[in-house]
Coordinates of C-alpha atoms and ligand atoms in Angstrom, one line a residue:
Chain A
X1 CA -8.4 -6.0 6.2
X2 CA -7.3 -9.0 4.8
X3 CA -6.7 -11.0 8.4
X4 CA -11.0 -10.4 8.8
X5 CA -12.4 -14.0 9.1
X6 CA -15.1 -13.5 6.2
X7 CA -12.2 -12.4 3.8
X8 CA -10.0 -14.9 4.8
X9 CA -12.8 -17.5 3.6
X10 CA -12.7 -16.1 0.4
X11 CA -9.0 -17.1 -0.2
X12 CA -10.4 -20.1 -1.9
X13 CA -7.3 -21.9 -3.9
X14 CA -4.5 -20.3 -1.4
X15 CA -6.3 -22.0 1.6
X16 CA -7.3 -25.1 -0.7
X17 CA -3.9 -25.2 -1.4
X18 CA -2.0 -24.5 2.0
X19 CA -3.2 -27.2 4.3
X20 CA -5.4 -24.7 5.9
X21 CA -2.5 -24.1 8.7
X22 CA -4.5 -27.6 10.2
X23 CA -1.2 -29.4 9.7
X24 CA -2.0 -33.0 8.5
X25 CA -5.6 -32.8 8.5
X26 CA -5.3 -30.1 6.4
X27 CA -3.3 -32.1 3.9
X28 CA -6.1 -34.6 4.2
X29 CA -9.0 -32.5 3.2
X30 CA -7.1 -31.5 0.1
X31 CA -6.9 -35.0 -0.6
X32 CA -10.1 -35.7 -0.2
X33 CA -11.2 -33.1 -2.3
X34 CA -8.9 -34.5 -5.2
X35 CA -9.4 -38.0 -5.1
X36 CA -13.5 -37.1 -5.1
X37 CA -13.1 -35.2 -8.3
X38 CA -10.7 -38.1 -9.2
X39 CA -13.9 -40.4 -8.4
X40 CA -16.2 -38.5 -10.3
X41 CA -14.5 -38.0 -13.5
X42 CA -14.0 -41.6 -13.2
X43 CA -18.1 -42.8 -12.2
X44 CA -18.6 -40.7 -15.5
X45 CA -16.2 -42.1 -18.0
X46 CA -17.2 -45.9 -16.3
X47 CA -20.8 -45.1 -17.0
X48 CA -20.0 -44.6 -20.9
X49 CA -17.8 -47.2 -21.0
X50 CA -20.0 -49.9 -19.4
X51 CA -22.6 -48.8 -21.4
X52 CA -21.0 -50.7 -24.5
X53 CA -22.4 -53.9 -23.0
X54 CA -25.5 -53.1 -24.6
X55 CA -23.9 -53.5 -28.2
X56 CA -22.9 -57.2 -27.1
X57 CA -20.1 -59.4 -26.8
X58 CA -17.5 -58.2 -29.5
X59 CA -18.1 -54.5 -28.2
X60 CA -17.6 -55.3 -24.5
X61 CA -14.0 -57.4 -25.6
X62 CA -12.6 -54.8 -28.4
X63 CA -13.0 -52.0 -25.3
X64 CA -11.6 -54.1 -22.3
X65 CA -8.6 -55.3 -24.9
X66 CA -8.0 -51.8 -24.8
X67 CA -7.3 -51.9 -21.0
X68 CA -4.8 -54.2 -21.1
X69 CA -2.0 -51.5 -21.9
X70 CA -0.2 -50.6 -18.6
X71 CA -0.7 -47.0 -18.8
X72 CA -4.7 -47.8 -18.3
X73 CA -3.6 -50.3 -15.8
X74 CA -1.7 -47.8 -14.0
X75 CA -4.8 -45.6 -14.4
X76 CA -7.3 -47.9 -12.6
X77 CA -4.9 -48.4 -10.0
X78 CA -4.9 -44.9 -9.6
X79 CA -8.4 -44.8 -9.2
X80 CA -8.3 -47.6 -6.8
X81 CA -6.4 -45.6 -4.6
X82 CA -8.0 -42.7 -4.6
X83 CA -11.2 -44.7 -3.7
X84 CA -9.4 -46.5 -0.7
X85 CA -8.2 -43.4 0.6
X86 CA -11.2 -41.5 0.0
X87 CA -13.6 -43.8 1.8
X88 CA -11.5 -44.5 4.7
X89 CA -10.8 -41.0 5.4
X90 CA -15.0 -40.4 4.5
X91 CA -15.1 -42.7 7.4
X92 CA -13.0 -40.7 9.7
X93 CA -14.7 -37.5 9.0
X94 CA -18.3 -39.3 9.5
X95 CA -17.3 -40.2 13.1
X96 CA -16.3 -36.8 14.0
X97 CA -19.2 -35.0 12.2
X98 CA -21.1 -37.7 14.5
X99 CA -19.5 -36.5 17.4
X100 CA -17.8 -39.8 17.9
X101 CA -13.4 -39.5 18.8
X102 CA -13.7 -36.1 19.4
X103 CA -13.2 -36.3 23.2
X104 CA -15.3 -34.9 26.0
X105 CA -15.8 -31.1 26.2
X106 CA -12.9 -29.5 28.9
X107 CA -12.1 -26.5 31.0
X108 CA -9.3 -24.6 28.8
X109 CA -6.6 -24.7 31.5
X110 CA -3.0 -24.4 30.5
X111 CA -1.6 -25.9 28.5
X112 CA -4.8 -26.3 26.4
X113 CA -5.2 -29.7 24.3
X114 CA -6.5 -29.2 21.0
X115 CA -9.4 -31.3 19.8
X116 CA -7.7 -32.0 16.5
X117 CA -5.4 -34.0 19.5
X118 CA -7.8 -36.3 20.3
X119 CA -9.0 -37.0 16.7
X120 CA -5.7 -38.0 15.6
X121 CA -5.7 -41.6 16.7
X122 CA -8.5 -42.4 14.7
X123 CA -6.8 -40.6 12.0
X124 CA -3.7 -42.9 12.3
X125 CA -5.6 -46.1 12.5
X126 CA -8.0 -45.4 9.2
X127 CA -4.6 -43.9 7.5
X128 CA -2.8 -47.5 8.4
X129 CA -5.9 -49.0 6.7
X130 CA -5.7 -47.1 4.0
X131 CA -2.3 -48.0 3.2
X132 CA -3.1 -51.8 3.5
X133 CA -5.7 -51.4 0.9
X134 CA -3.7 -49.3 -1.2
X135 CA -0.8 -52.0 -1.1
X136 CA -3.3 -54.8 -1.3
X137 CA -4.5 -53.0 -5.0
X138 CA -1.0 -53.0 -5.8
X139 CA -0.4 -56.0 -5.1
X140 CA -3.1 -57.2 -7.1
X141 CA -2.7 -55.3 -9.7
X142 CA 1.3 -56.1 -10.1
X143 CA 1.6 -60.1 -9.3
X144 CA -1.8 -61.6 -9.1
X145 CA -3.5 -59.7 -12.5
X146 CA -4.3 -61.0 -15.8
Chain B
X1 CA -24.6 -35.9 19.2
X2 CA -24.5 -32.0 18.2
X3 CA -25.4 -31.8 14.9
X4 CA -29.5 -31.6 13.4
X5 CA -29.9 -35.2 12.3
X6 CA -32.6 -36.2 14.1
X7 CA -34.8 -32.9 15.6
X8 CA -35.8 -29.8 14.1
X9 CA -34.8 -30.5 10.4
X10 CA -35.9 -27.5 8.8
X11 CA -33.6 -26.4 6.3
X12 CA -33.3 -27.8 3.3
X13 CA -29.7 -27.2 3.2
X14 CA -29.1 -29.8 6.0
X15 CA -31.3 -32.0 5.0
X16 CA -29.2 -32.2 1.6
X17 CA -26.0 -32.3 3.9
X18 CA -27.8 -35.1 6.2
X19 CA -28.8 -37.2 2.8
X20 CA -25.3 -36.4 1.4
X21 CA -23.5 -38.1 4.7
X22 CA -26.2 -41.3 4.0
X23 CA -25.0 -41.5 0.6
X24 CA -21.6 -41.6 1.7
X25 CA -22.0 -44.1 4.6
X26 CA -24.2 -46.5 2.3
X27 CA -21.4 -45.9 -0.7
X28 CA -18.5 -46.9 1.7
X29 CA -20.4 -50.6 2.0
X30 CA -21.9 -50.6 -2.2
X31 CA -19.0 -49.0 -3.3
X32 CA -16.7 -50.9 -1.2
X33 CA -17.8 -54.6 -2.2
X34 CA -18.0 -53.7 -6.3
X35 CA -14.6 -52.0 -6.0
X36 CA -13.1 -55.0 -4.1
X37 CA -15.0 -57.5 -6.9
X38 CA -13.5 -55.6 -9.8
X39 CA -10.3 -54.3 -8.8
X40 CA -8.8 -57.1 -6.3
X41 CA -10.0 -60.1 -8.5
X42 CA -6.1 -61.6 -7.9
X43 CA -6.8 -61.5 -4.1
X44 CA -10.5 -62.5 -4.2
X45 CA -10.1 -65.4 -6.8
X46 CA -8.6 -67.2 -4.4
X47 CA -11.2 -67.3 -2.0
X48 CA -13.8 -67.8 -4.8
X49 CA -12.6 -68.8 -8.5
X50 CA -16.0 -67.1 -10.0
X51 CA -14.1 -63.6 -8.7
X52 CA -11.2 -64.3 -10.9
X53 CA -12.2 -63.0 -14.4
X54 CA -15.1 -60.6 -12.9
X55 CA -14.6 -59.0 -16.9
X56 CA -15.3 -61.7 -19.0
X57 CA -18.1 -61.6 -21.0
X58 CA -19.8 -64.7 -19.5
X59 CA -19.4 -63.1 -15.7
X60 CA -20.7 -59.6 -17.3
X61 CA -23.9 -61.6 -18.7
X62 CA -24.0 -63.8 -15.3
X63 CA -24.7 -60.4 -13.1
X64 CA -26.9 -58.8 -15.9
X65 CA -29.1 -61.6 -15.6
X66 CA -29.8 -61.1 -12.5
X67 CA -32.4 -58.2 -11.2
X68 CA -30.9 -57.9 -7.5
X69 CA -27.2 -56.9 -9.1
X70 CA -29.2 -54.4 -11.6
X71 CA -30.9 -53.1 -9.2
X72 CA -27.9 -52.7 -6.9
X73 CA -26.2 -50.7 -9.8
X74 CA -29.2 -48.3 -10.5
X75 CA -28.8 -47.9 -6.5
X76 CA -25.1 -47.2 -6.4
X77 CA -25.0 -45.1 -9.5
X78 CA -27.7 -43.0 -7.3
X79 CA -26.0 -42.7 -4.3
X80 CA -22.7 -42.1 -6.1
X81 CA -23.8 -39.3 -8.5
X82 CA -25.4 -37.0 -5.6
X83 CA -22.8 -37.3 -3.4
X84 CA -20.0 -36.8 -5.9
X85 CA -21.9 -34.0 -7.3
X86 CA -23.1 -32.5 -3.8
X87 CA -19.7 -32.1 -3.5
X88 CA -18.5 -30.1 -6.3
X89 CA -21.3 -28.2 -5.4
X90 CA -19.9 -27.7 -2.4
X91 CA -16.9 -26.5 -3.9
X92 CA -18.0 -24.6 -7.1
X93 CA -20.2 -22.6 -4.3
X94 CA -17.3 -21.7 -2.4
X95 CA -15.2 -20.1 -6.0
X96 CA -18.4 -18.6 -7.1
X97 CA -20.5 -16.3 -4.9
X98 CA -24.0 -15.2 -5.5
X99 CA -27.4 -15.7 -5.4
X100 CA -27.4 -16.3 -9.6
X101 CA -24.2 -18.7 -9.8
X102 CA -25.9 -20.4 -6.8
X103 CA -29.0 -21.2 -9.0
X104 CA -26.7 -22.0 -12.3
X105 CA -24.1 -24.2 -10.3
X106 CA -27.1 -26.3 -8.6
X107 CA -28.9 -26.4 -12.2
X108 CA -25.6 -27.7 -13.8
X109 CA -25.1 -30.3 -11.2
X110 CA -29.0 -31.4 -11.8
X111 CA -28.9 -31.7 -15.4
X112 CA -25.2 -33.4 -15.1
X113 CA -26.8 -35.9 -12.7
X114 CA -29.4 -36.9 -13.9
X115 CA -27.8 -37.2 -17.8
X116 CA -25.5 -39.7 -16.3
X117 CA -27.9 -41.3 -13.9
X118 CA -30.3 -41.9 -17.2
X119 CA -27.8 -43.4 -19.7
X120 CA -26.1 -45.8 -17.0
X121 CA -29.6 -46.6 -15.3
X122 CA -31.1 -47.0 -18.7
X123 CA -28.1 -49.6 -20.1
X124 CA -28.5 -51.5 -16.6
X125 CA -31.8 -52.0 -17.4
X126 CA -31.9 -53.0 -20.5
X127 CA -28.9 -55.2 -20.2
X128 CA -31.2 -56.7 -17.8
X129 CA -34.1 -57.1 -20.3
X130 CA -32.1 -58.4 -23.1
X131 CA -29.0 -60.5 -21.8
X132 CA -29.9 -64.4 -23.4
X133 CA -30.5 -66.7 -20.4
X134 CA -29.4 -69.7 -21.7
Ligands
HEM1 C1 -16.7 -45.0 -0.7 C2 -17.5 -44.4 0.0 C3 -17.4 -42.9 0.2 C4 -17.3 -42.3 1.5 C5 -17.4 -43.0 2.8 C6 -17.3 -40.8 1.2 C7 -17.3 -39.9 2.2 C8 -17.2 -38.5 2.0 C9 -17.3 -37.5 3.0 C10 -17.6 -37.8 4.5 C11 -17.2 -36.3 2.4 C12 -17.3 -34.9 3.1 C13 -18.7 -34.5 3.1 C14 -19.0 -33.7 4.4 O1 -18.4 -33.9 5.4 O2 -19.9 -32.8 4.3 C15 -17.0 -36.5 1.0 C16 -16.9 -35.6 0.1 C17 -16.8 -35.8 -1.3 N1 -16.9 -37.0 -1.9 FE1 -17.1 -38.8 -1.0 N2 -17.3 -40.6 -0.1 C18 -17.4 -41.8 -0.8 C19 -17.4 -42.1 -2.2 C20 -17.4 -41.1 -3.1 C21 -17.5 -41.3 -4.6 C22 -17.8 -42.6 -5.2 C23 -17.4 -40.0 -5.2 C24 -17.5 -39.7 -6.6 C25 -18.5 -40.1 -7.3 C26 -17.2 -39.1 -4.1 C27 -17.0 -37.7 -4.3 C28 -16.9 -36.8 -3.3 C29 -16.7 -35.3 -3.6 C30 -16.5 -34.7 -4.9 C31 -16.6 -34.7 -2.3 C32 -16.5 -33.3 -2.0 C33 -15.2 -32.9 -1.3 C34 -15.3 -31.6 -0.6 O3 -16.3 -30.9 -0.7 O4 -14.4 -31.3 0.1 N3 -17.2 -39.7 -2.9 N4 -17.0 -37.9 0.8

């Protein structure tokens, strides 16, 4: 029963959780899902926090002194990353819901090449980026910040 | 291009989907330049010394002065509340099945939305209104 396609789907957190048998891509769709959640809770804590600016000056510098500690440091790195990932891989999965780097449509003769083949190029190049960015924040974050 | 972006948009569900993948294109430039202003100040302060402190109070008060930066900020805060809650949509409608959690997950994400996008919009705005220009 359980092998049925519309059961399968149903899995929820086991195929959330297992790469989806996609290999890497798999992987990256659980990380996208994360580090949007990540993201969100983030956009929603920011929106609170920035909202302090309204109560002027003093406000605004008793909360920022507050994230001066490097635990909150480490957290808005954290977020940092998650955006740089997340957008870049966005990116990726823009171009292929576009149709763009998904190759040209083929007779299945042996030894069949899978589309997620031809994808993966694009996937290494917005990955390196990624990684640039992610270092970059560090980077910032460890030598060049207040 | 084999998806229904251009022709024969009928459902609503993929008109959400097509507005969710604008949000997420426009985000990736929005997004992209105020996370690079506030998180790589180091790296960008060298370029331009104004992008050093981008927290300081007098840098806060420079951008809330002006109406292009507000209005940017009601823009992004848009863009980034319906595609961050399309998506956990997305995924609370996968965990829950139904036709009545459909209807409370979609109400939730409304009201959610629309809490946040008043309180930030509404500070932006009034920051705007009330920042001294001297
Ligand atoms: C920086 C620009 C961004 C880009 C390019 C981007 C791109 C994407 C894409 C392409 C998807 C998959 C949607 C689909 O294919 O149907 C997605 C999902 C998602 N995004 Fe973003 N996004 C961005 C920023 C954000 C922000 C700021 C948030 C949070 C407020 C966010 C939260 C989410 C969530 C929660 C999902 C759902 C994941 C899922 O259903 O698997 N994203 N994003």
């Amino acid at each position: 029963m359980n092998d049925h396609p519309a059961v399968e789907q149903r899995l929820g957190l086991v195929r959330w959780l297992t790469g989806h048998r996609h290999g890497i891509e798999g992987y990256l769709y659980i990380c996208h899902r994360i580090s949007g959640i990540v993201l969100l809770l983030f956009l929603s804590l920011h929106v609170l926090v920035t909202s302090s600016r309204l109560f002027g000056e003093e406000t605004w510098q008793t909360l920022m002194s507050l994230t001066h500690s490097p635990a909150l440091k480490f957290l808005e790195y954290l977020v940092f990353v998650a955006f740089a990932f997340h957008a870049t891989n966005g990116v990726r999965l823009i171009l292929i819901e576009l149709g763009f780097a998904v190759g040209k449509a083929e007779h299945p003769v042996y030894p069949y090449r899978g589309s997620l083949h031809k994808q993966r190029p694009l996937m290494i190049v917005l990955m390196v980026v990624a990684a640039v960015l992610i270092v970059l924040g560090g980077f910032d974050a460890l030598r060049l910040g207040r | 291009m084999h998806c229904g972006w251009a022709g024969n948009v009928t459902d609503n569900k993929i008109k959400y989907w097509a507005l969710n993948v604008f949000c997420a294109l426009v985000l990736a430039v929005l997004l992209g330049a105020h996370m690079g202003l506030m998180h790589l100040p180091g790296l960008l302060g060298q370029i331009n010394p104004a992008w050093k402190d981008p927290l300081a109070w007098a840098h806060v008060s420079e951008r809330g002065r002006s109406a292009a930066i507000t209005g940017g900020y009601v823009l992004l805060l848009g863009l980034a509340l319906f595609h961050g809650l399309y998506g956990v949509h997305t995924m609370f409608t996968e965990f829950f099945s139904g036709e009545r959690a459909a209807r409370r997950i979609a109400a939730g994400c409304w009201i959610a939305g629309i809490a946040l996008f008043v309180i930030g919009a509404f500070s932006s705005v009034i920051f705007h209104i009330s920042v001294p220009r001297t």
